[in-house]
Short mmCIF file of C-alpha atoms in Angstrom, two decimals:
data_model
loop_
_atom_site.label_atom_id
_atom_site.label_comp_id
_atom_site.label_asym_id
_atom_site.label_seq_id
_atom_site.Cartn_x
_atom_site.Cartn_y
_atom_site.Cartn_z
CA UNK A 225 -35.82 -57.01 -2.76
CA UNK A 226 -36.16 -54.38 -0.04
CA UNK A 227 -32.63 -55.24 1.10
CA UNK A 228 -31.36 -54.81 -2.46
CA UNK A 229 -32.94 -51.35 -2.58
CA UNK A 230 -31.19 -50.40 0.66
CA UNK A 231 -27.89 -51.74 -0.66
CA UNK A 232 -28.35 -49.72 -3.85
CA UNK A 233 -28.76 -46.54 -1.81
CA UNK A 234 -25.71 -47.37 0.25
CA UNK A 235 -23.68 -48.02 -2.88
CA UNK A 236 -24.22 -44.37 -3.88
CA UNK A 237 -22.11 -43.22 -0.93
CA UNK A 238 -18.93 -41.52 -2.12
CA UNK A 239 -20.08 -41.12 -5.73
CA UNK A 240 -20.64 -37.38 -5.41
CA UNK A 241 -24.44 -37.58 -5.28
CA UNK A 242 -25.15 -35.23 -2.42
CA UNK A 243 -28.57 -34.35 -1.01
CA UNK A 244 -27.33 -30.81 -0.20
CA UNK A 245 -29.13 -28.56 -2.71
CA UNK A 246 -26.53 -25.78 -2.72
CA UNK A 247 -23.57 -27.86 -3.82
CA UNK A 248 -22.48 -27.06 -7.33
CA UNK A 249 -19.99 -25.06 -9.33
CA UNK A 250 -22.40 -22.24 -10.09
CA UNK A 251 -24.34 -22.06 -6.84
CA UNK A 252 -23.66 -20.48 -3.45
CA UNK A 253 -24.44 -21.95 -0.03
CA UNK A 254 -26.91 -20.19 2.26
CA UNK A 255 -25.40 -17.06 3.77
CA UNK A 256 -22.68 -16.91 1.11
CA UNK A 257 -23.81 -13.71 -0.56
CA UNK A 258 -20.72 -11.80 -1.64
CA UNK A 259 -21.89 -10.78 -5.09
CA UNK A 260 -21.41 -7.06 -5.56
CA UNK A 261 -24.56 -4.99 -5.55
CA UNK A 262 -25.42 -3.80 -9.02
CA UNK A 263 -25.16 0.00 -8.97
CA UNK A 264 -26.17 2.31 -11.77
CA UNK A 265 -25.49 6.02 -12.00
CA UNK A 266 -27.84 8.13 -14.05
CA UNK A 267 -26.16 10.47 -16.56
CA UNK A 268 -26.04 14.05 -15.33
CA UNK A 269 -26.55 13.15 -11.67
CA UNK A 270 -24.32 14.33 -8.84
CA UNK A 271 -21.65 11.87 -7.71
CA UNK A 272 -20.24 12.85 -4.32
CA UNK A 273 -16.96 11.55 -2.97
CA UNK A 274 -18.52 9.45 -0.14
CA UNK A 275 -20.89 7.85 -2.66
CA UNK A 276 -17.99 7.07 -5.00
CA UNK A 277 -16.08 5.41 -2.15
CA UNK A 278 -19.13 3.32 -1.19
CA UNK A 279 -19.67 2.16 -4.77
CA UNK A 280 -15.98 1.25 -5.15
CA UNK A 281 -15.95 -0.79 -1.95
CA UNK A 282 -19.06 -2.67 -3.05
CA UNK A 283 -18.36 -3.12 -6.74
CA UNK A 284 -14.64 -2.93 -7.45
CA UNK A 285 -13.65 -6.37 -8.79
CA UNK A 286 -10.48 -6.51 -6.70
CA UNK A 287 -12.27 -5.79 -3.41
CA UNK A 288 -14.96 -8.34 -4.21
CA UNK A 289 -12.32 -10.94 -5.11
CA UNK A 290 -10.51 -10.24 -1.83
CA UNK A 291 -13.69 -11.05 0.11
CA UNK A 292 -13.98 -14.32 -1.79
CA UNK A 293 -10.38 -15.11 -0.84
CA UNK A 294 -11.33 -14.65 2.79
CA UNK A 295 -14.26 -17.02 2.32
CA UNK A 296 -11.88 -19.49 0.69
CA UNK A 297 -9.54 -19.30 3.68
CA UNK A 298 -12.46 -19.98 6.02
CA UNK A 299 -13.33 -23.09 4.02
CA UNK A 300 -9.73 -24.28 4.35
CA UNK A 301 -9.96 -23.72 8.09
CA UNK A 302 -13.03 -25.94 8.33
CA UNK A 303 -11.22 -28.60 6.30
CA UNK A 304 -8.40 -28.49 8.86
CA UNK A 305 -10.94 -29.05 11.63
CA UNK A 306 -12.59 -32.06 10.00
CA UNK A 307 -9.86 -34.67 10.86
CA UNK A 308 -10.50 -34.09 14.57
CA UNK A 309 -14.18 -35.01 14.17
CA UNK A 310 -15.56 -38.55 13.89
CA UNK A 311 -15.44 -39.90 10.36
CA UNK A 312 -18.34 -42.05 9.14
CA UNK A 313 -18.11 -44.10 5.97
CA UNK A 314 -20.92 -46.15 4.45
CA UNK A 315 -20.33 -48.73 1.76
CA UNK A 316 -22.36 -51.46 0.15
CA UNK A 317 -22.50 -53.83 -2.78
CA UNK A 318 -25.27 -55.72 -4.49
CA UNK A 319 -24.86 -58.44 -7.15
CA UNK A 320 -26.59 -61.47 -8.63
CA UNK A 321 -24.50 -64.58 -8.28
CA UNK A 322 -24.90 -67.44 -10.78
CA UNK A 323 -23.13 -70.80 -10.51
CA UNK A 324 -23.56 -72.87 -13.72
CA UNK A 325 -21.94 -75.84 -11.99
CA UNK A 326 -24.81 -76.16 -9.57
CA UNK A 327 -28.46 -76.83 -10.09
CA UNK A 328 -31.00 -75.48 -7.68
CA UNK A 329 -32.35 -78.28 -5.54
CA UNK A 330 -36.07 -78.78 -5.07
CA UNK A 331 -37.62 -76.95 -2.15
CA UNK A 332 -41.03 -76.52 -0.61
CA UNK A 333 -41.67 -73.44 -2.72
CA UNK A 334 -40.21 -74.93 -5.92
CA UNK A 335 -40.39 -78.75 -5.81
CA UNK A 336 -39.35 -79.14 -9.49
CA UNK A 337 -36.34 -76.81 -9.53
CA UNK A 338 -33.91 -77.73 -12.30
CA UNK A 339 -32.52 -74.28 -13.32
CA UNK A 340 -29.02 -72.98 -12.76
CA UNK A 341 -28.55 -71.67 -9.23
CA UNK A 342 -28.88 -67.86 -9.11
CA UNK A 343 -29.15 -65.72 -5.99
CA UNK A 344 -29.01 -62.03 -5.01
CA UNK A 345 -25.97 -61.41 -2.81
CA UNK A 346 -24.84 -58.23 -1.08
CA UNK A 347 -22.99 -56.57 1.78
CA UNK A 348 -23.16 -53.28 3.62
CA UNK A 349 -20.91 -51.74 6.28
CA UNK A 350 -20.80 -48.60 8.42
CA UNK A 351 -17.31 -47.66 9.67
CA UNK A 352 -16.74 -44.98 12.32
CA UNK A 353 -13.23 -43.65 13.03
CA UNK A 354 -12.16 -41.13 15.67
CA UNK A 355 -8.59 -39.87 15.85
CA UNK A 356 -7.36 -39.92 19.45
CA UNK A 357 -3.74 -38.84 19.05
CA UNK A 358 -1.75 -37.54 16.08
CA UNK A 359 1.11 -35.69 17.73
CA UNK A 360 -0.87 -32.42 17.73
CA UNK A 361 -1.10 -32.43 13.95
CA UNK A 362 -4.79 -31.55 13.83
CA UNK A 363 -4.43 -28.74 16.36
CA UNK A 364 -1.55 -27.08 14.53
CA UNK A 365 -3.25 -27.52 11.16
CA UNK A 366 -6.26 -25.66 12.50
CA UNK A 367 -4.03 -22.98 14.02
CA UNK A 368 -2.27 -22.56 10.69
CA UNK A 369 -5.58 -22.21 8.82
CA UNK A 370 -6.92 -19.81 11.45
CA UNK A 371 -3.95 -17.47 10.97
CA UNK A 372 -4.43 -17.59 7.20
CA UNK A 373 -8.07 -16.55 7.64
CA UNK A 374 -6.94 -13.51 9.62
CA UNK A 375 -4.30 -12.71 7.00
CA UNK A 376 -6.88 -12.91 4.19
CA UNK A 377 -9.21 -10.60 6.12
CA UNK A 378 -6.42 -8.06 6.63
CA UNK A 379 -5.43 -8.31 2.97
CA UNK A 380 -9.01 -7.49 2.04
CA UNK A 381 -8.97 -4.49 4.38
CA UNK A 382 -5.67 -3.24 2.96
CA UNK A 383 -6.91 -3.64 -0.61
CA UNK A 384 -10.14 -1.85 0.23
CA UNK A 385 -8.19 1.07 1.71
CA UNK A 386 -5.88 1.17 -1.28
CA UNK A 387 -8.84 1.27 -3.67
CA UNK A 388 -10.39 4.00 -1.52
CA UNK A 389 -7.22 6.08 -1.82
CA UNK A 390 -7.12 5.57 -5.59
CA UNK A 391 -10.76 6.61 -5.87
CA UNK A 392 -10.08 9.76 -3.84
CA UNK A 393 -7.08 10.60 -6.02
CA UNK A 394 -9.02 10.03 -9.24
CA UNK A 395 -11.97 12.06 -7.91
CA UNK A 396 -9.82 15.06 -7.00
CA UNK A 397 -7.93 14.77 -10.29
CA UNK A 398 -11.20 14.95 -12.20
CA UNK A 399 -12.44 17.87 -10.07
CA UNK A 400 -9.14 19.73 -10.52
CA UNK A 401 -9.08 19.20 -14.28
CA UNK A 402 -12.65 20.41 -14.60
CA UNK A 403 -11.93 23.46 -12.47
CA UNK A 404 -8.86 24.32 -14.56
CA UNK A 405 -10.84 23.84 -17.76
CA UNK A 406 -13.56 26.10 -16.36
CA UNK A 407 -11.04 28.82 -15.51
CA UNK A 408 -9.52 28.59 -18.99
CA UNK A 409 -12.93 28.77 -20.67
CA UNK A 410 -13.78 31.83 -18.56
CA UNK A 411 -10.52 33.46 -19.57
CA UNK A 412 -11.21 32.62 -23.22
CA UNK A 413 -14.64 34.26 -22.99
CA UNK A 414 -13.07 37.32 -21.39
CA UNK A 415 -10.53 37.52 -24.20
CA UNK A 416 -13.33 37.28 -26.77
CA UNK A 417 -15.02 40.23 -25.09
CA UNK A 418 -11.68 42.01 -25.05
CA UNK A 419 -11.36 41.38 -28.78
CA UNK A 420 -14.72 43.05 -29.39
CA UNK A 421 -13.67 46.01 -27.26
CA UNK A 422 -10.34 46.41 -29.04
CA UNK A 423 -12.08 46.26 -32.41
CA UNK A 424 -14.32 49.08 -31.24
CA UNK A 425 -11.26 51.09 -30.26
CA UNK A 426 -9.72 50.29 -33.63
CA UNK A 427 -12.76 51.73 -35.37
CA UNK A 428 -12.16 55.01 -33.48
CA UNK A 429 -8.42 54.95 -34.25
CA UNK A 430 -7.61 54.37 -30.57
CA UNK A 431 -5.98 50.97 -31.15
CA UNK A 432 -3.94 49.31 -33.83
CA UNK A 433 -4.56 46.18 -35.88
CA UNK A 434 -1.59 44.61 -34.10
CA UNK A 435 -3.42 44.94 -30.78
CA UNK A 436 -6.42 43.09 -32.21
CA UNK A 437 -4.19 40.33 -33.55
CA UNK A 438 -2.43 39.88 -30.22
CA UNK A 439 -5.71 39.52 -28.35
CA UNK A 440 -6.99 37.01 -30.91
CA UNK A 441 -3.80 34.94 -30.71
CA UNK A 442 -3.96 34.91 -26.93
CA UNK A 443 -7.63 33.87 -27.02
CA UNK A 444 -6.79 30.99 -29.36
CA UNK A 445 -3.98 29.83 -27.05
CA UNK A 446 -6.23 29.86 -24.02
CA UNK A 447 -9.00 28.00 -25.86
CA UNK A 448 -6.49 25.35 -26.93
CA UNK A 449 -5.39 24.90 -23.31
CA UNK A 450 -9.03 24.66 -22.22
CA UNK A 451 -9.75 21.90 -24.72
CA UNK A 452 -6.67 20.00 -23.58
CA UNK A 453 -7.85 20.22 -19.97
CA UNK A 454 -11.31 19.03 -21.02
CA UNK A 455 -9.69 15.92 -22.51
CA UNK A 456 -7.64 15.36 -19.33
CA UNK A 457 -10.80 15.72 -17.24
CA UNK A 458 -12.52 13.06 -19.34
CA UNK A 459 -9.56 10.71 -18.86
CA UNK A 460 -9.65 11.28 -15.09
CA UNK A 461 -13.38 10.53 -15.10
CA UNK A 462 -12.77 7.30 -17.03
CA UNK A 463 -10.17 6.28 -14.46
CA UNK A 464 -12.63 7.02 -11.65
CA UNK A 465 -15.37 4.87 -13.18
CA UNK A 466 -12.85 2.11 -13.85
CA UNK A 467 -12.12 2.01 -10.10
CA UNK A 468 -15.85 1.99 -9.38
CA UNK A 469 -16.32 -1.04 -11.62
CA UNK A 470 -18.90 0.76 -13.76
CA UNK A 471 -19.20 2.09 -17.28
CA UNK A 472 -18.42 5.79 -17.52
CA UNK A 473 -21.31 8.24 -17.85
CA UNK A 474 -21.26 12.06 -17.66
CA UNK A 475 -21.80 13.09 -14.03
CA UNK A 476 -21.39 16.14 -11.85
CA UNK A 477 -18.58 16.10 -9.29
CA UNK A 478 -18.57 18.07 -6.08
CA UNK A 479 -15.71 17.73 -3.59
CA UNK A 480 -16.38 18.07 0.16
CA UNK A 481 -16.73 21.68 1.23
CA UNK A 482 -14.53 21.31 4.30
CA UNK A 483 -10.78 20.92 4.01
CA UNK A 484 -9.95 17.28 4.91
CA UNK A 485 -6.27 18.00 5.53
CA UNK A 486 -5.44 17.96 9.23
CA UNK A 487 -2.28 18.85 11.07
CA UNK A 488 0.86 17.42 9.53
CA UNK A 489 3.08 15.78 12.17
CA UNK A 490 6.82 16.18 12.33
CA UNK A 491 9.27 13.30 12.20
CA UNK A 492 9.64 13.36 15.98
CA UNK A 493 5.87 13.07 16.46
CA UNK A 494 5.57 9.85 14.46
CA UNK A 495 5.05 6.83 16.74
CA UNK A 496 6.77 4.29 14.52
CA UNK A 497 6.05 1.32 16.75
CA UNK A 498 2.30 2.01 16.79
CA UNK A 499 2.22 2.77 13.06
CA UNK A 500 3.98 -0.46 12.09
CA UNK A 501 1.73 -2.42 14.44
CA UNK A 502 -1.40 -0.83 12.93
CA UNK A 503 -0.81 -1.31 9.21
CA UNK A 504 -2.99 -4.16 7.87
CA UNK A 505 -0.39 -5.44 5.39
CA UNK A 506 2.23 -5.83 8.15
CA UNK A 507 -0.30 -7.50 10.44
CA UNK A 508 -1.18 -9.93 7.65
CA UNK A 509 2.52 -10.72 7.11
CA UNK A 510 2.93 -11.45 10.82
CA UNK A 511 -0.06 -13.77 10.77
CA UNK A 512 1.42 -15.63 7.81
CA UNK A 513 4.65 -16.06 9.75
CA UNK A 514 2.65 -17.46 12.67
CA UNK A 515 0.90 -19.80 10.25
CA UNK A 516 4.24 -20.96 8.85
CA UNK A 517 5.50 -21.69 12.38
CA UNK A 518 2.42 -23.84 12.91
CA UNK A 519 3.15 -25.59 9.63
CA UNK A 520 6.69 -26.42 10.80
CA UNK A 521 5.27 -27.91 14.00
CA UNK A 522 2.72 -29.86 11.96
CA UNK A 523 5.47 -31.41 9.85
CA UNK A 524 7.48 -32.29 12.95
CA UNK A 525 4.38 -34.00 14.39
CA UNK A 526 4.50 -36.56 11.58
CA UNK A 527 7.31 -38.27 13.50
CA UNK A 528 4.77 -39.25 16.16
CA UNK A 529 2.52 -42.31 15.86
CA UNK A 530 -1.19 -41.90 15.26
CA UNK A 531 -3.83 -43.57 17.40
CA UNK A 532 -7.48 -43.85 16.43
CA UNK A 533 -10.60 -45.52 17.76
CA UNK A 534 -12.33 -47.46 14.99
CA UNK A 535 -15.48 -49.52 14.84
CA UNK A 536 -17.74 -50.94 12.18
CA UNK A 537 -21.03 -52.72 11.84
CA UNK A 538 -22.53 -54.38 8.79
CA UNK A 539 -24.28 -57.34 7.28
CA UNK A 540 -23.37 -59.76 4.54
CA UNK A 541 -24.94 -62.84 2.99
CA UNK A 542 -23.67 -66.12 4.36
CA UNK A 543 -22.75 -68.31 1.37
CA UNK A 544 -21.30 -71.16 3.40
CA UNK A 545 -24.37 -73.17 2.50
CA UNK A 546 -25.94 -73.47 -0.91
CA UNK A 547 -28.38 -72.47 -2.12
CA UNK A 548 -28.70 -69.29 -0.13
CA UNK A 549 -31.98 -69.08 1.64
CA UNK A 550 -33.87 -65.81 1.67
CA UNK A 551 -32.90 -63.78 4.72
CA UNK A 552 -29.70 -65.74 5.28
CA UNK A 553 -27.75 -62.64 6.49
CA UNK A 554 -25.03 -62.51 9.13
CA UNK A 555 -23.96 -59.51 11.22
CA UNK A 556 -20.30 -58.47 11.08
CA UNK A 557 -18.21 -55.75 12.69
CA UNK A 558 -15.36 -54.84 14.98
CA UNK A 559 -14.34 -52.31 17.64
CA UNK A 560 -10.77 -51.50 18.60
CA UNK A 561 -7.76 -49.21 18.43
CA UNK A 562 -5.72 -48.53 15.32
CA UNK A 563 -2.12 -47.31 15.52
CA UNK A 564 0.19 -46.31 12.67
CA UNK A 565 3.84 -45.34 12.95
CA UNK A 566 6.66 -45.11 10.46
CA UNK A 567 9.95 -45.52 12.34
CA UNK A 568 11.91 -44.90 9.14
CA UNK A 569 10.78 -43.06 6.03
CA UNK A 570 14.08 -42.35 4.30
CA UNK A 571 14.59 -38.94 5.92
CA UNK A 572 11.60 -37.40 4.15
CA UNK A 573 10.20 -35.70 7.26
CA UNK A 574 13.63 -34.41 8.29
CA UNK A 575 14.18 -32.65 4.98
CA UNK A 576 10.57 -31.48 4.90
CA UNK A 577 11.13 -29.78 8.26
CA UNK A 578 14.25 -28.12 6.86
CA UNK A 579 12.28 -26.92 3.84
CA UNK A 580 9.48 -25.39 5.90
CA UNK A 581 11.96 -23.84 8.36
CA UNK A 582 13.80 -22.19 5.47
CA UNK A 583 10.47 -20.88 4.17
CA UNK A 584 9.82 -19.46 7.64
CA UNK A 585 13.16 -17.63 7.61
CA UNK A 586 12.37 -16.21 4.18
CA UNK A 587 9.03 -14.88 5.42
CA UNK A 588 10.69 -13.27 8.45
CA UNK A 589 13.22 -11.48 6.25
CA UNK A 590 10.44 -10.42 3.86
CA UNK A 591 8.61 -8.92 6.84
CA UNK A 592 11.72 -6.90 7.72
CA UNK A 593 11.93 -5.69 4.14
CA UNK A 594 8.23 -4.80 4.20
CA UNK A 595 8.68 -2.80 7.40
CA UNK A 596 11.58 -0.88 5.87
CA UNK A 597 9.48 -0.21 2.76
CA UNK A 598 6.64 1.02 4.97
CA UNK A 599 8.96 3.45 6.77
CA UNK A 600 10.26 4.72 3.42
CA UNK A 601 6.71 5.09 2.09
CA UNK A 602 5.62 7.06 5.16
CA UNK A 603 8.62 9.40 5.00
CA UNK A 604 8.14 9.90 1.25
CA UNK A 605 4.43 10.69 1.48
CA UNK A 606 5.05 12.98 4.46
CA UNK A 607 7.74 14.89 2.57
CA UNK A 608 5.47 15.13 -0.47
CA UNK A 609 2.62 16.41 1.71
CA UNK A 610 4.77 19.08 3.35
CA UNK A 611 6.16 20.20 0.02
CA UNK A 612 2.72 20.43 -1.57
CA UNK A 613 1.34 22.35 1.41
CA UNK A 614 4.21 24.87 1.38
CA UNK A 615 3.93 25.32 -2.38
CA UNK A 616 0.19 25.86 -2.03
CA UNK A 617 0.72 28.68 0.45
CA UNK A 618 3.23 30.29 -1.89
CA UNK A 619 0.90 29.84 -4.87
CA UNK A 620 -1.99 31.48 -3.00
CA UNK A 621 0.19 34.49 -2.22
CA UNK A 622 1.23 34.67 -5.86
CA UNK A 623 -2.43 34.48 -6.92
CA UNK A 624 -3.31 37.36 -4.64
CA UNK A 625 -0.51 39.48 -6.06
CA UNK A 626 -1.43 38.51 -9.63
CA UNK A 627 -5.07 39.46 -9.04
CA UNK A 628 -4.05 42.85 -7.64
CA UNK A 629 -1.69 43.47 -10.56
CA UNK A 630 -4.41 42.53 -13.05
CA UNK A 631 -6.89 44.96 -11.48
CA UNK A 632 -4.33 47.78 -11.55
CA UNK A 633 -3.37 47.00 -15.13
CA UNK A 634 -7.03 47.10 -16.20
CA UNK A 635 -7.36 50.60 -14.77
CA UNK A 636 -4.17 51.68 -16.53
CA UNK A 637 -5.47 50.30 -19.83
CA UNK A 638 -8.75 52.16 -19.41
CA UNK A 639 -6.81 55.37 -18.75
CA UNK A 640 -4.56 54.74 -21.75
CA UNK A 641 -1.45 54.49 -19.58
CA UNK A 642 -0.54 50.87 -20.52
CA UNK A 643 -0.13 48.79 -23.64
CA UNK A 644 -2.13 45.71 -24.56
CA UNK A 645 1.08 43.66 -24.49
CA UNK A 646 1.67 44.42 -20.83
CA UNK A 647 -1.95 43.66 -20.03
CA UNK A 648 -1.78 40.27 -21.76
CA UNK A 649 1.39 39.34 -19.87
CA UNK A 650 -0.21 40.14 -16.53
CA UNK A 651 -3.44 38.37 -17.51
CA UNK A 652 -1.43 35.29 -18.50
CA UNK A 653 0.40 35.35 -15.15
CA UNK A 654 -2.91 35.56 -13.31
CA UNK A 655 -4.31 32.61 -15.24
CA UNK A 656 -1.20 30.53 -14.55
CA UNK A 657 -1.46 31.36 -10.85
CA UNK A 658 -5.09 30.24 -10.82
CA UNK A 659 -4.21 26.92 -12.46
CA UNK A 660 -1.29 26.43 -10.08
CA UNK A 661 -3.47 26.93 -7.00
CA UNK A 662 -6.11 24.49 -8.25
CA UNK A 663 -3.45 21.90 -9.05
CA UNK A 664 -1.77 22.19 -5.65
CA UNK A 665 -5.09 22.02 -3.79
CA UNK A 666 -5.75 18.65 -5.40
CA UNK A 667 -2.16 17.55 -4.82
CA UNK A 668 -2.32 18.40 -1.10
CA UNK A 669 -5.54 16.46 -0.61
CA UNK A 670 -4.25 13.43 -2.51
CA UNK A 671 -0.97 13.47 -0.56
CA UNK A 672 -2.91 13.72 2.69
CA UNK A 673 -4.94 10.59 1.99
CA UNK A 674 -1.84 8.76 0.78
CA UNK A 675 -0.13 9.66 4.05
CA UNK A 676 -3.08 8.35 6.05
CA UNK A 677 -3.04 5.14 4.01
CA UNK A 678 0.69 4.71 4.63
CA UNK A 679 0.26 5.16 8.39
CA UNK A 680 -2.73 2.80 8.55
CA UNK A 681 -5.18 5.51 9.67
CA UNK A 682 -7.43 5.48 6.60
#
């Protein structure tokens, strides 16, 4: 019965019952800890830009999924390595054999045996196979999988940088909207104070009711703009938390104090060869082309014969005599070379090579198109950055002039040398200049990070 127990254990081989405790659909193997860290942000706390970038890289669903894709590619690489290693297969069978045509003969242990013959029969075998030659198939399969691992890693890096750029853009958008809303609210409060002052002048017959109405209308317009900017700021904050992979809560935002924008290069200063060689998406495309070349070679290797060293050892019950005596087992096995070759397979491999070669050509042309798109993206972001920077300088000059005009107009109003209509026009121009400067400051910073992303420097 001990042999039957061993055969029963051997019969479990290949049924999916694995002693490895981490195998399962909802479990992870040791060291496979890619689950994003759970991050919570307390309402009212300060969320800095570096902290937002860190949270997005750790918790954005797309970045986490990209890391899992890299892990998946590594698993495929190990699968490509497995055919080059020795393969061991265990098999066994246990059964009770009954022959109603035979009657058990008397023996020393059972001198009066008259029952139907029934015996426990079984076999077990251990087969070891080692591939010696396969036309380089295993080597090129591993090379192909290795390139795909590198491509998946670069894709994850590119996606992480893209998410970082989107987080920066959303952060500056939210900061800009809040700053504009703050400026509008301050202007609305100033207009309310101006309304009180004009009412006082009206009481002393130094102003008309029309002046009071104009100030009130202007205050209502500014307050309406402020509320619209508050709504836009909330939308920008929602977009930011969406990129972080968290639920939105009210937080304080504070951009970096230093100006992150560096020197903007000219077209002649751009090292196109280095830029195109540095971008992760282009590097990933080149690795996929290398992997496809290895795949073409792998398919061509199927024309070669395969040679393997194979051996087996096992035991089985010898039923040449009947009844089977207990312990009547015989050893069995073999050791030798196995060769397989298909001299003709209907042209399948030939057309498969053509298919994979055509796929390789498609990938090469797609790489050329991607390089052209990268050049266009770099030139576009550079032009946008230069335009935003020049417009920011002009807007700052306009803001300085508007501030000076507003101060002079205030003095003229106090001296009674100007009308309230002229003052409101100049005050409106000053407010528009303020909003324009805040908008262009955010636009310049966003364009700067987009340019760095396009050149592969981020």
